[in-house]
Amino acid sequence: MAAQSPSPDGLEGVVAAHTVLSEVDGQAGRLIIRGCSLDDLAGRTSFEALTGLLFDGFFPDLPEDLTPALGQARAEVFAQVAHLDADLATRTPVEAVRALMARLEDGDDLATALRLVAAPAVFTPAVVRVQAGQTPLAPDPEAGHAADILHMLHGAPARPEEVAGLDTYLVTVSDHGLNASTFAARVVASTRAGLTSAALAGLSALKGPLHGGAPGPVIEMLDEIGAPQNARAWIEAALARKERLMGFGHRIYRVRDPRADALKGPVRALAAATGGGRVAFAEAVEAAALDILKAHKPDRPLDTNVEFYTALLLEALAFPPSAFTCVFAMGRVAGWMAHAREQIAGGRLIRPQSVYVGPVPRQAA
Ligand code: CMC
């Protein structure tokens, strides 16, 4: 049997790319996107401007303002919604969105990238509406991206604080170093398969509960807890069953995830309309969880991650929890596209090695 080297479990600590796109500082709890701190971007920059920032230098002829081109891309991809048949509508939203996205042509130019950025934004409201027995609504290419998503979802203009909340969310989750979905997108891009293939790889990796699938279960947890006085007993029982608390812990952050704080303001602004009771309850659950996790894992700091406040924000915007991962994809797809182009521009085929630890044929032993 071959000598075993230590297993690079989960590739923790392995540097697999150099990037100008974003940096996650897990000790300081800081996220930098293209030279700007998340604190300076969230709530101050539109998703269209942020996408332009991420794309800068990676696409020739990038227009100064991506708003009209992204609006046009939303209108173009809406044609695919005709293929949302009864069978597809029975799937989870992320599976249905992925199937519609797979219908888009592969390519590596700006038009392809914008169609992919538009895809989850247009397909998610359509899938949610069809699953609720409603007719999908066409996008308005003249509208802002966040406002148009909410209009396609609800069939009525959204309030300014709702548009601002979704815009802040999309910016906040747009890029985050070499997370699992971005790495998956870069691996596929490194083979020169095309941006659609890279986006599909990213979406498939995002779907898992350890990555972008966590916020739906956060709502399930809050609903099961029901009232602040039940929080401690519920959490202790979950940990005793060796379950993980969704919305807590992170591979990189050893302190609070700065994205959780970026979302707190919009969450509170939206909650004000309904008296703020849900947020107060969630904060009580969060405080109990942090206290118990500290005692449960004294050597491993486990703090609140982005998904906890994502769940509250998307719930306040009336997205069904089953579609939360698709909303995450609406933001993260901008990062996938920029990383894919960065990989194509400067990177080689990603092809690591494995150490064989299985049996060998007798004559070679
Ligand atoms: N609840 C309870 N215990 C936990 C949690 C948690 N949320 N997170 C980690 N632990 C424990 C884990 O069980 C392990 O204990 P042991 O050593 O006894 O087996 C220890 O802490 C170390 O965990 P790990 O699996 O080595 O940590 P990781 O870096 O591989 O995992 C994580 C990071 C995000 C997958 C994990 O913290 C987790 O599963 N969190 C819950 C799911 C979640 O909220 N995911 C969203 C992440 S933020 C969005 C994004 O950026 O993708």
Short mmCIF file of C-alpha atoms and ligand atoms in Angstrom, two decimals:
data_model
loop_
_atom_site.label_atom_id
_atom_site.label_comp_id
_atom_site.label_asym_id
_atom_site.label_seq_id
_atom_site.Cartn_x
_atom_site.Cartn_y
_atom_site.Cartn_z
CA MET A 1 0.00 0.00 0.00
CA ALA A 2 1.26 3.50 -0.85
CA ALA A 3 2.53 5.65 2.03
CA GLN A 4 -0.23 8.01 3.16
CA SER A 5 0.46 11.75 3.34
CA PRO A 6 -1.79 13.80 5.64
CA SER A 7 -5.17 14.20 3.98
CA PRO A 8 -5.79 17.83 2.85
CA ASP A 9 -9.25 17.55 4.39
CA GLY A 10 -11.64 19.97 2.69
CA LEU A 11 -8.54 21.65 1.15
CA GLU A 12 -8.46 23.84 4.26
CA GLY A 13 -5.62 26.35 4.03
CA VAL A 14 -4.76 25.37 0.42
CA VAL A 15 -4.28 28.36 -1.92
CA ALA A 16 -5.80 27.41 -5.29
CA ALA A 17 -5.91 30.77 -7.09
CA HIS A 18 -4.63 34.31 -7.09
CA THR A 19 -7.49 36.75 -7.54
CA VAL A 20 -8.05 40.49 -7.72
CA LEU A 21 -11.76 40.00 -7.04
CA SER A 22 -12.22 39.58 -3.29
CA GLU A 23 -10.48 38.81 -0.03
CA VAL A 24 -12.00 37.22 3.05
CA ASP A 25 -10.10 38.04 6.24
CA GLY A 26 -11.37 35.47 8.69
CA GLN A 27 -9.50 36.80 11.72
CA ALA A 28 -10.52 40.46 11.31
CA GLY A 29 -14.01 39.64 10.01
CA ARG A 30 -13.49 41.74 6.90
CA LEU A 31 -14.54 41.29 3.27
CA ILE A 32 -12.86 43.29 0.49
CA ILE A 33 -14.36 43.30 -3.00
CA ARG A 34 -12.09 44.83 -5.65
CA GLY A 35 -10.37 47.14 -3.22
CA CYS A 36 -13.52 48.25 -1.42
CA SER A 37 -14.63 47.16 2.02
CA LEU A 38 -18.06 45.53 2.10
CA ASP A 39 -19.08 48.22 4.63
CA ASP A 40 -18.54 50.84 1.91
CA LEU A 41 -20.44 48.88 -0.74
CA ALA A 42 -23.50 47.41 0.98
CA GLY A 43 -26.36 49.88 0.91
CA ARG A 44 -24.36 52.38 -1.17
CA THR A 45 -23.77 50.59 -4.48
CA SER A 46 -26.38 49.06 -6.74
CA PHE A 47 -26.05 45.43 -7.85
CA GLU A 48 -25.58 46.64 -11.44
CA ALA A 49 -22.65 48.87 -10.37
CA LEU A 50 -21.16 46.06 -8.30
CA THR A 51 -21.39 43.68 -11.27
CA GLY A 52 -19.59 46.31 -13.36
CA LEU A 53 -16.90 46.54 -10.66
CA LEU A 54 -16.43 42.74 -10.65
CA PHE A 55 -16.40 42.54 -14.47
CA ASP A 56 -13.97 45.45 -14.94
CA GLY A 57 -10.91 44.31 -16.89
CA PHE A 58 -12.37 40.88 -17.68
CA PHE A 59 -14.59 41.76 -20.63
CA PRO A 60 -13.62 43.99 -23.56
CA ASP A 61 -16.09 46.83 -24.30
CA LEU A 62 -17.64 46.77 -20.84
CA PRO A 63 -20.12 49.66 -20.78
CA GLU A 64 -19.79 52.20 -17.96
CA ASP A 65 -23.31 51.41 -16.75
CA LEU A 66 -24.52 47.82 -17.04
CA THR A 67 -28.14 48.68 -16.14
CA PRO A 68 -29.58 48.78 -19.70
CA ALA A 69 -27.65 45.71 -20.88
CA LEU A 70 -28.71 43.71 -17.83
CA GLY A 71 -32.33 44.79 -18.35
CA GLN A 72 -32.07 43.60 -21.95
CA ALA A 73 -30.57 40.30 -20.80
CA ARG A 74 -33.51 39.77 -18.41
CA ALA A 75 -35.91 40.29 -21.31
CA GLU A 76 -33.95 37.82 -23.49
CA VAL A 77 -33.80 34.99 -20.96
CA PHE A 78 -37.53 35.28 -20.15
CA ALA A 79 -38.16 33.33 -23.39
CA GLN A 80 -36.88 30.21 -21.57
CA VAL A 81 -39.72 30.44 -19.04
CA ALA A 82 -41.98 28.93 -21.74
CA HIS A 83 -40.09 25.66 -21.06
CA LEU A 84 -41.12 25.62 -17.41
CA ASP A 85 -43.48 22.70 -17.82
CA ALA A 86 -45.63 20.93 -15.22
CA ASP A 87 -42.93 18.30 -14.56
CA LEU A 88 -40.21 20.89 -13.95
CA ALA A 89 -42.53 22.87 -11.69
CA THR A 90 -42.72 19.91 -9.29
CA ARG A 91 -38.96 20.12 -8.65
CA THR A 92 -37.38 22.28 -5.97
CA PRO A 93 -36.93 25.88 -7.16
CA VAL A 94 -33.17 25.51 -7.43
CA GLU A 95 -33.50 22.38 -9.58
CA ALA A 96 -36.07 24.08 -11.83
CA VAL A 97 -33.93 27.23 -12.16
CA ARG A 98 -30.86 25.09 -12.92
CA ALA A 99 -32.75 23.23 -15.67
CA LEU A 100 -33.87 26.51 -17.30
CA MET A 101 -30.37 27.93 -16.97
CA ALA A 102 -28.96 24.83 -18.70
CA ARG A 103 -30.98 25.80 -21.79
CA LEU A 104 -28.81 28.89 -22.29
CA GLU A 105 -26.10 28.70 -24.90
CA ASP A 106 -22.50 28.37 -23.71
CA GLY A 107 -20.02 31.10 -24.56
CA ASP A 108 -17.46 33.30 -22.88
CA ASP A 109 -18.44 36.81 -23.92
CA LEU A 110 -20.16 39.63 -22.03
CA ALA A 111 -23.59 38.89 -23.56
CA THR A 112 -23.41 35.30 -22.26
CA ALA A 113 -22.28 36.48 -18.82
CA LEU A 114 -25.13 39.00 -18.57
CA ARG A 115 -27.70 36.41 -19.61
CA LEU A 116 -26.38 34.18 -16.83
CA VAL A 117 -26.56 37.04 -14.30
CA ALA A 118 -30.14 37.66 -15.47
CA ALA A 119 -31.13 33.98 -15.40
CA PRO A 120 -31.72 33.30 -11.67
CA ALA A 121 -33.28 36.77 -11.30
CA VAL A 122 -35.90 36.00 -13.97
CA PHE A 123 -36.36 32.24 -13.49
CA THR A 124 -36.78 32.30 -9.70
CA PRO A 125 -39.88 34.55 -9.59
CA ALA A 126 -41.33 32.57 -12.51
CA VAL A 127 -40.82 29.22 -10.73
CA VAL A 128 -42.20 30.58 -7.44
CA ARG A 129 -45.29 31.96 -9.18
CA VAL A 130 -45.96 28.77 -11.17
CA GLN A 131 -45.58 26.68 -8.00
CA ALA A 132 -48.16 28.97 -6.35
CA GLY A 133 -50.56 28.52 -9.29
CA GLN A 134 -49.85 31.97 -10.74
CA THR A 135 -48.72 33.07 -14.19
CA PRO A 136 -45.06 34.14 -14.63
CA LEU A 137 -44.57 37.85 -15.23
CA ALA A 138 -42.25 39.28 -17.87
CA PRO A 139 -39.37 41.51 -16.77
CA ASP A 140 -39.27 45.25 -17.41
CA PRO A 141 -35.91 45.94 -19.11
CA GLU A 142 -36.14 49.61 -18.08
CA ALA A 143 -36.38 48.83 -14.36
CA GLY A 144 -33.55 48.42 -11.87
CA HIS A 145 -32.51 44.81 -11.31
CA ALA A 146 -33.71 44.46 -7.68
CA ALA A 147 -36.96 46.35 -8.30
CA ASP A 148 -37.71 44.20 -11.33
CA ILE A 149 -37.10 40.93 -9.43
CA LEU A 150 -39.59 41.96 -6.73
CA HIS A 151 -42.10 43.11 -9.34
CA MET A 152 -41.82 39.78 -11.21
CA LEU A 153 -42.31 37.97 -7.89
CA HIS A 154 -45.26 39.92 -6.48
CA GLY A 155 -46.88 41.50 -9.53
CA ALA A 156 -46.85 44.94 -7.89
CA PRO A 157 -44.21 47.63 -7.43
CA ALA A 158 -42.11 47.03 -4.33
CA ARG A 159 -41.67 49.62 -1.58
CA PRO A 160 -38.33 51.54 -1.66
CA GLU A 161 -37.07 49.82 1.51
CA GLU A 162 -37.82 46.42 -0.07
CA VAL A 163 -35.87 47.31 -3.22
CA ALA A 164 -33.02 48.68 -1.10
CA GLY A 165 -33.05 45.53 1.06
CA LEU A 166 -32.78 43.18 -1.92
CA ASP A 167 -30.17 45.36 -3.63
CA THR A 168 -28.05 45.38 -0.45
CA TYR A 169 -28.40 41.61 -0.19
CA LEU A 170 -27.33 40.96 -3.80
CA VAL A 171 -24.26 43.18 -3.36
CA THR A 172 -23.41 41.57 0.00
CA VAL A 173 -23.34 38.01 -1.38
CA SER A 174 -21.92 38.81 -4.84
CA ASP A 175 -18.42 37.52 -4.18
CA HIS A 176 -16.59 35.83 -1.32
CA GLY A 177 -13.14 34.50 -2.18
CA LEU A 178 -12.76 30.87 -3.16
CA ASN A 179 -15.96 29.53 -1.63
CA ALA A 180 -17.12 26.08 -2.79
CA SER A 181 -19.39 27.30 -5.60
CA THR A 182 -16.83 29.79 -6.93
CA PHE A 183 -14.12 27.13 -6.87
CA ALA A 184 -16.46 24.77 -8.76
CA ALA A 185 -17.12 27.50 -11.34
CA ARG A 186 -13.36 28.15 -11.70
CA VAL A 187 -12.58 24.43 -12.16
CA VAL A 188 -15.10 24.20 -14.99
CA ALA A 189 -13.96 27.50 -16.53
CA SER A 190 -10.36 26.23 -16.43
CA THR A 191 -11.31 23.52 -18.94
CA ARG A 192 -12.62 26.27 -21.29
CA ALA A 193 -16.10 24.69 -21.18
CA GLY A 194 -17.80 28.10 -21.22
CA LEU A 195 -19.56 30.45 -18.81
CA THR A 196 -22.91 28.61 -18.81
CA SER A 197 -21.19 25.39 -17.78
CA ALA A 198 -19.27 27.29 -15.08
CA ALA A 199 -22.47 28.90 -13.74
CA LEU A 200 -24.24 25.53 -13.62
CA ALA A 201 -21.34 24.08 -11.64
CA GLY A 202 -21.50 27.04 -9.26
CA LEU A 203 -25.25 26.70 -8.77
CA SER A 204 -24.96 22.96 -8.14
CA ALA A 205 -22.34 23.52 -5.44
CA LEU A 206 -24.31 26.39 -3.91
CA LYS A 207 -27.39 24.22 -3.48
CA GLY A 208 -25.99 22.14 -0.58
CA PRO A 209 -27.03 22.91 3.01
CA LEU A 210 -23.43 23.51 4.10
CA HIS A 211 -23.11 26.37 1.57
CA GLY A 212 -26.07 28.26 0.05
CA GLY A 213 -28.79 25.89 1.17
CA ALA A 214 -28.63 27.00 4.83
CA PRO A 215 -31.12 29.93 5.02
CA GLY A 216 -34.24 27.85 4.31
CA PRO A 217 -33.46 25.58 7.29
CA VAL A 218 -32.86 28.71 9.43
CA ILE A 219 -36.56 29.54 9.00
CA GLU A 220 -37.49 25.94 9.84
CA MET A 221 -35.39 26.22 13.01
CA LEU A 222 -37.04 29.52 14.03
CA ASP A 223 -40.51 28.11 13.33
CA GLU A 224 -39.82 24.98 15.36
CA ILE A 225 -38.46 27.02 18.29
CA GLY A 226 -41.56 29.22 18.14
CA ALA A 227 -40.88 31.44 21.17
CA PRO A 228 -37.70 32.82 22.84
CA GLN A 229 -38.17 30.75 26.00
CA ASN A 230 -37.94 27.52 23.94
CA ALA A 231 -34.63 28.45 22.29
CA ARG A 232 -32.13 26.97 24.73
CA ALA A 233 -33.87 23.60 25.06
CA TRP A 234 -34.36 23.29 21.29
CA ILE A 235 -30.73 24.16 20.52
CA GLU A 236 -29.30 21.87 23.19
CA ALA A 237 -31.44 18.99 21.93
CA ALA A 238 -30.31 19.62 18.32
CA LEU A 239 -26.65 19.63 19.32
CA ALA A 240 -27.15 16.49 21.42
CA ARG A 241 -28.45 14.83 18.24
CA LYS A 242 -25.14 15.98 16.62
CA GLU A 243 -26.98 18.35 14.28
CA ARG A 244 -25.43 21.60 13.10
CA LEU A 245 -27.14 24.92 13.72
CA MET A 246 -27.84 26.51 10.36
CA GLY A 247 -26.63 30.10 10.09
CA PHE A 248 -23.66 29.56 12.43
CA GLY A 249 -20.01 28.65 11.84
CA HIS A 250 -17.76 29.26 8.86
CA ARG A 251 -14.65 27.72 7.32
CA ILE A 252 -12.80 31.05 7.18
CA TYR A 253 -14.37 33.40 9.73
CA ARG A 254 -13.28 32.91 13.31
CA VAL A 255 -15.27 36.02 14.26
CA ARG A 256 -18.64 37.33 13.18
CA ASP A 257 -19.30 37.18 9.42
CA PRO A 258 -19.31 40.86 8.31
CA ARG A 259 -22.08 40.05 5.83
CA ALA A 260 -24.41 39.28 8.73
CA ASP A 261 -23.96 42.85 9.98
CA ALA A 262 -24.38 44.31 6.46
CA LEU A 263 -27.82 42.68 6.34
CA LYS A 264 -28.93 43.64 9.85
CA GLY A 265 -29.84 47.25 8.88
CA PRO A 266 -32.09 46.27 5.95
CA VAL A 267 -33.65 43.49 8.04
CA ARG A 268 -34.55 45.97 10.79
CA ALA A 269 -35.85 48.52 8.26
CA LEU A 270 -38.16 45.90 6.75
CA ALA A 271 -39.24 44.54 10.11
CA ALA A 272 -40.30 48.00 11.29
CA ALA A 273 -43.38 47.74 9.05
CA THR A 274 -44.57 44.69 11.02
CA GLY A 275 -43.58 45.85 14.51
CA GLY A 276 -40.14 44.16 14.62
CA GLY A 277 -41.32 41.14 16.67
CA ARG A 278 -39.80 38.56 14.33
CA VAL A 279 -36.36 40.22 14.47
CA ALA A 280 -36.45 40.51 18.26
CA PHE A 281 -37.31 36.81 18.46
CA ALA A 282 -34.56 35.87 15.99
CA GLU A 283 -32.04 37.95 17.96
CA ALA A 284 -33.01 36.09 21.14
CA VAL A 285 -32.47 32.75 19.34
CA GLU A 286 -29.14 34.01 17.99
CA ALA A 287 -27.96 35.07 21.47
CA ALA A 288 -28.92 31.67 22.93
CA ALA A 289 -27.22 29.83 20.05
CA LEU A 290 -23.98 31.78 20.43
CA ASP A 291 -23.92 31.19 24.16
CA ILE A 292 -24.53 27.45 23.81
CA LEU A 293 -22.11 26.99 20.88
CA LYS A 294 -19.37 28.64 22.96
CA ALA A 295 -19.79 26.03 25.68
CA HIS A 296 -20.35 23.23 23.15
CA LYS A 297 -17.15 23.91 21.16
CA PRO A 298 -14.83 25.97 23.38
CA ASP A 299 -11.85 25.48 21.00
CA ARG A 300 -13.69 26.32 17.79
CA PRO A 301 -15.18 29.84 17.55
CA LEU A 302 -18.62 29.43 15.95
CA ASP A 303 -20.30 32.76 15.22
CA THR A 304 -23.27 33.98 13.21
CA ASN A 305 -22.82 33.70 9.45
CA VAL A 306 -24.54 35.51 6.58
CA GLU A 307 -27.29 32.92 6.26
CA PHE A 308 -28.97 33.75 9.57
CA TYR A 309 -29.88 37.31 8.55
CA THR A 310 -30.36 36.27 4.92
CA ALA A 311 -33.23 34.09 6.11
CA LEU A 312 -34.90 37.00 7.92
CA LEU A 313 -34.39 39.39 5.01
CA LEU A 314 -35.72 37.06 2.33
CA GLU A 315 -38.65 36.09 4.53
CA ALA A 316 -39.52 39.79 4.94
CA LEU A 317 -39.37 40.17 1.15
CA ALA A 318 -41.88 37.26 0.91
CA PHE A 319 -39.66 34.82 -0.97
CA PRO A 320 -40.65 31.26 0.03
CA PRO A 321 -37.85 29.54 2.02
CA SER A 322 -37.65 26.87 -0.69
CA ALA A 323 -36.37 29.57 -3.08
CA PHE A 324 -33.79 31.21 -0.78
CA THR A 325 -30.84 29.43 -2.43
CA CYS A 326 -31.98 30.77 -5.81
CA VAL A 327 -31.92 34.32 -4.42
CA PHE A 328 -28.38 33.69 -3.15
CA ALA A 329 -27.53 32.61 -6.72
CA MET A 330 -28.95 35.90 -8.10
CA GLY A 331 -26.11 37.71 -6.31
CA ARG A 332 -23.31 35.14 -6.40
CA VAL A 333 -23.61 34.54 -10.17
CA ALA A 334 -21.87 37.90 -10.72
CA GLY A 335 -18.88 36.59 -8.78
CA TRP A 336 -18.92 33.24 -10.62
CA MET A 337 -18.77 35.05 -13.97
CA ALA A 338 -15.90 37.31 -12.93
CA HIS A 339 -13.93 34.41 -11.45
CA ALA A 340 -14.55 32.27 -14.53
CA ARG A 341 -13.20 35.04 -16.78
CA GLU A 342 -10.23 35.61 -14.45
CA GLN A 343 -9.49 31.88 -14.58
CA ILE A 344 -9.71 31.79 -18.37
CA ALA A 345 -7.55 34.92 -18.71
CA GLY A 346 -4.68 33.95 -16.48
CA GLY A 347 -5.06 30.44 -15.14
CA ARG A 348 -4.11 26.96 -16.26
CA LEU A 349 -6.30 23.86 -16.29
CA ILE A 350 -7.07 23.05 -12.63
CA ARG A 351 -5.94 19.49 -12.18
CA PRO A 352 -4.73 18.54 -8.69
CA GLN A 353 -3.51 15.11 -7.67
CA SER A 354 -4.81 12.47 -5.33
CA VAL A 355 -2.89 9.92 -3.29
CA TYR A 356 -4.06 6.39 -4.08
CA VAL A 357 -4.70 4.48 -0.86
CA GLY A 358 -6.57 1.47 -2.33
CA PRO A 359 -5.32 -2.05 -3.06
CA VAL A 360 -2.72 -2.56 -5.79
CA PRO A 361 -2.54 -5.46 -8.27
CA ARG A 362 -0.58 -8.39 -6.79
CA GLN A 363 2.38 -8.21 -9.19
CA ALA A 364 2.95 -4.49 -8.37
CA ALA A 365 2.86 -4.95 -4.57
N1 CMC B 1 -23.41 23.97 14.55
C1 CMC B 1 -22.86 23.05 15.40
N2 CMC B 1 -21.59 22.62 15.30
C2 CMC B 1 -20.87 23.12 14.29
C3 CMC B 1 -21.37 24.08 13.39
C4 CMC B 1 -22.69 24.50 13.56
N3 CMC B 1 -23.25 25.39 12.74
N4 CMC B 1 -20.40 24.40 12.53
C5 CMC B 1 -19.32 23.66 12.83
N5 CMC B 1 -19.60 22.90 13.92
C6 CMC B 1 -18.71 21.96 14.57
C7 CMC B 1 -18.57 20.68 13.74
O1 CMC B 1 -19.55 19.73 14.08
C8 CMC B 1 -17.18 20.24 14.08
O2 CMC B 1 -17.23 19.53 15.30
P1 CMC B 1 -16.37 18.17 15.48
O3 CMC B 1 -14.94 18.58 15.32
O4 CMC B 1 -16.72 17.71 16.86
O5 CMC B 1 -16.84 17.24 14.41
C9 CMC B 1 -16.42 21.55 14.33
O6 CMC B 1 -17.41 22.54 14.64
C10 CMC B 1 -15.64 22.00 13.12
O7 CMC B 1 -16.50 21.94 12.00
P2 CMC B 1 -16.01 21.69 10.52
O8 CMC B 1 -17.01 20.83 9.84
O9 CMC B 1 -14.58 21.26 10.49
O10 CMC B 1 -16.06 23.15 9.95
P3 CMC B 1 -16.02 23.52 8.43
O11 CMC B 1 -15.08 24.65 8.27
O12 CMC B 1 -15.80 22.34 7.56
O13 CMC B 1 -17.55 23.96 8.21
C11 CMC B 1 -19.53 25.12 7.83
C12 CMC B 1 -18.00 25.24 7.98
C13 CMC B 1 -20.11 26.45 7.36
C14 CMC B 1 -19.83 24.03 6.78
C15 CMC B 1 -20.12 24.70 9.20
O14 CMC B 1 -19.84 25.70 10.17
C16 CMC B 1 -21.62 24.43 9.12
O15 CMC B 1 -22.01 23.31 8.77
N6 CMC B 1 -22.49 25.46 9.45
C17 CMC B 1 -23.92 25.28 9.33
C18 CMC B 1 -24.35 25.47 7.87
C19 CMC B 1 -24.30 26.92 7.45
O16 CMC B 1 -24.71 27.83 8.17
N7 CMC B 1 -23.77 27.12 6.24
C20 CMC B 1 -23.68 28.46 5.65
C21 CMC B 1 -22.24 28.92 5.61
S1 CMC B 1 -22.11 30.69 5.28
C22 CMC B 1 -22.50 30.78 3.61
C23 CMC B 1 -21.32 30.55 2.77
O17 CMC B 1 -20.43 31.43 2.74
O18 CMC B 1 -21.27 29.50 2.12
#
